[in-house]
Amino acid sequence: NSGLNHLVPSIDNAWLATSLITIREYAEANGHATLAQKADDILMDMDFSLWYHTDTHRFNWGGVEDPKGGTQADYYSNENRIINFVARALGDLDSAEYALSLAALTQPTDSYDGITVEKIAYDGSFFTYAGPALFIREMQTSYGEKTLNPFTQAQIQYAENNSYDAWGFSDCYDIEGGDYIQQGSLPAGLGSPETQAGLISPHASTLALITNYETDAIENLEYLASTYECAYDDDYGFLDSVLTNSSSANSGKCSYRFSALNQEWIFLSLVNHNNDFIWDYFYRDEGVQTAHTEMYPLENDDLTSAKTVTSLRFSHEIYTLGATTADDDPEVSTCNIGQGQVTLWYKYTPNKDTAISINTADANYDTFVAVWTKPIDTLELVACNDNGIDQATLALQMEKDVTYYIEIGQP
């Protein structure tokens, strides 16, 4: 054995580590001590500093028998960010070096047809955006809000603007017996991200199940399965790609292949979409929790950085890991709450007198809602509610041009 058989890839080892952490946490939670120990033994032997450059604060992809071979991973919106995350979770990077490694990744902003994507990928491939989010809870972070969701919207719009019959652009095998090719959509650092115009991969649509466009994803998958006879096999599922460009003589042709890798992404997406299984067990690990809170600190954890409510139909889904109680968080005395725990803050200034309702729908821990007004240093409580259950609801009247601070916390 020689050559590529001896390639030492950082990214594949990172995916292995994420899987082993998940397996270990599942095994420990469900009484499988032997399995947990086996997974832990392998994890303890892994060292991602082998691929890391302290001068550039970047990881190498790895070369033949050389972890520091090949090029350095350089984009934030790429699968390589899972390497940074795992290295921190396993303790191979300290907090300061972890922050430097994330800051060293290229993070350009661009837009497509009026849709702004805060951190674009080089190749515009859906997997490079969403792959790490199968383990990292990124959908409830600023990255999900400002990058993953907008890019999903941009992919859908890109297909429509190009008169393709479906969407889901991600690296895949070409039609029939074709090779594995680069495939993406705008915006992208690459400029022209499509190798085969209109070639889509069902795994990309399935990855979108974890975004706010899950309904669009399901409709897209149903369309592919019902429209293209070659796209779906009753025994094995979706083939790797379908050409949906009706202006091409090859439109409607599919790849002959079932890609094991892309089938894995389909499976993980379905599991998380159904019951958060992967996320729930992966995040039982304390190192994972640390890596998450340092990678995605909560933007509205403090009153002084309250998130602006932009409309009366405002909705904000957020993963509250890392939320704290600030020293200056006020006492919610009226509802017998005292100083709230793990508080998050929002602010709203209505342009007319209006009645509003605030709720913590889908919260999975006991929450309260409190509304305050006046300047930050002299807050006055307007109303509060603690139902004594997970979800809290508060209805009140707000006055025009008055700024209200909305506190969500745990009693």
mmCIF file of N, CA and C in Angstrom, residues 21-37 277 280-285:
data_model
loop_
_atom_site.group_PDB
_atom_site.id
_atom_site.type_symbol
_atom_site.label_atom_id
_atom_site.label_comp_id
_atom_site.label_asym_id
_atom_site.label_seq_id
_atom_site.Cartn_x
_atom_site.Cartn_y
_atom_site.Cartn_z
ATOM 1 N N ILE A 21 -17.784 10.971 19.250
ATOM 2 C CA ILE A 21 -18.331 11.693 20.408
ATOM 3 C C ILE A 21 -19.818 11.383 20.565
ATOM 4 N N THR A 22 -20.535 11.401 19.450
ATOM 5 C CA THR A 22 -21.969 11.105 19.481
ATOM 6 C C THR A 22 -22.229 9.684 19.956
ATOM 7 N N ILE A 23 -21.454 8.743 19.442
ATOM 8 C CA ILE A 23 -21.601 7.340 19.838
ATOM 9 C C ILE A 23 -21.293 7.166 21.324
ATOM 10 N N ARG A 24 -20.223 7.798 21.776
ATOM 11 C CA ARG A 24 -19.852 7.674 23.195
ATOM 12 C C ARG A 24 -20.945 8.224 24.109
ATOM 13 N N GLU A 25 -21.469 9.388 23.761
ATOM 14 C CA GLU A 25 -22.493 9.995 24.603
ATOM 15 C C GLU A 25 -23.791 9.195 24.580
ATOM 16 N N TYR A 26 -24.134 8.654 23.419
ATOM 17 C CA TYR A 26 -25.312 7.787 23.338
ATOM 18 C C TYR A 26 -25.109 6.540 24.189
ATOM 19 N N ALA A 27 -23.937 5.933 24.064
ATOM 20 C CA ALA A 27 -23.659 4.695 24.800
ATOM 21 C C ALA A 27 -23.670 4.933 26.308
ATOM 22 N N GLU A 28 -23.071 6.034 26.749
ATOM 23 C CA GLU A 28 -23.063 6.330 28.183
ATOM 24 C C GLU A 28 -24.467 6.585 28.716
ATOM 25 N N ALA A 29 -25.291 7.238 27.915
ATOM 26 C CA ALA A 29 -26.653 7.574 28.365
ATOM 27 C C ALA A 29 -27.573 6.364 28.370
ATOM 28 N N ASN A 30 -27.200 5.326 27.632
ATOM 29 C CA ASN A 30 -28.097 4.180 27.486
ATOM 30 C C ASN A 30 -27.501 2.871 27.997
ATOM 31 N N GLY A 31 -26.492 2.975 28.859
ATOM 32 C CA GLY A 31 -25.982 1.795 29.549
ATOM 33 C C GLY A 31 -25.115 0.873 28.733
ATOM 34 N N HIS A 32 -24.458 1.383 27.690
ATOM 35 C CA HIS A 32 -23.570 0.550 26.866
ATOM 36 C C HIS A 32 -22.123 0.923 27.182
ATOM 37 N N ALA A 33 -21.662 0.528 28.339
ATOM 38 C CA ALA A 33 -20.361 0.956 28.844
ATOM 39 C C ALA A 33 -19.201 0.517 27.963
ATOM 40 N N THR A 34 -19.262 -0.690 27.438
ATOM 41 C CA THR A 34 -18.168 -1.204 26.603
ATOM 42 C C THR A 34 -18.038 -0.394 25.325
ATOM 43 N N LEU A 35 -19.171 -0.113 24.690
ATOM 44 C CA LEU A 35 -19.162 0.690 23.472
ATOM 45 C C LEU A 35 -18.640 2.096 23.758
ATOM 46 N N ALA A 36 -19.081 2.683 24.864
ATOM 47 C CA ALA A 36 -18.622 4.023 25.226
ATOM 48 C C ALA A 36 -17.112 4.055 25.423
ATOM 49 N N GLN A 37 -16.565 3.023 26.071
ATOM 50 C CA GLN A 37 -15.130 2.963 26.327
ATOM 51 C C GLN A 37 -14.344 2.822 25.031
ATOM 52 N N PHE A 277 -31.897 13.990 17.160
ATOM 53 C CA PHE A 277 -31.149 12.897 17.783
ATOM 54 C C PHE A 277 -29.644 13.170 17.822
ATOM 55 N N ASP A 280 -28.751 16.235 20.025
ATOM 56 C CA ASP A 280 -28.980 16.012 21.453
ATOM 57 C C ASP A 280 -27.845 15.222 22.101
ATOM 58 N N TYR A 281 -27.396 14.160 21.438
ATOM 59 C CA TYR A 281 -26.333 13.344 22.038
ATOM 60 C C TYR A 281 -24.964 13.998 21.876
ATOM 61 N N PHE A 282 -24.711 14.612 20.743
ATOM 62 C CA PHE A 282 -23.426 15.284 20.535
ATOM 63 C C PHE A 282 -23.204 16.355 21.604
ATOM 64 N N TYR A 283 -24.260 17.061 21.957
ATOM 65 C CA TYR A 283 -24.138 18.171 22.903
ATOM 66 C C TYR A 283 -24.181 17.740 24.357
ATOM 67 N N ARG A 284 -24.253 16.482 24.631
ATOM 68 C CA ARG A 284 -24.078 16.013 26.005
ATOM 69 C C ARG A 284 -22.621 16.145 26.454
ATOM 70 N N ASP A 285 -21.712 16.232 25.489
ATOM 71 C CA ASP A 285 -20.284 16.320 25.781
ATOM 72 C C ASP A 285 -19.912 17.744 26.207
#
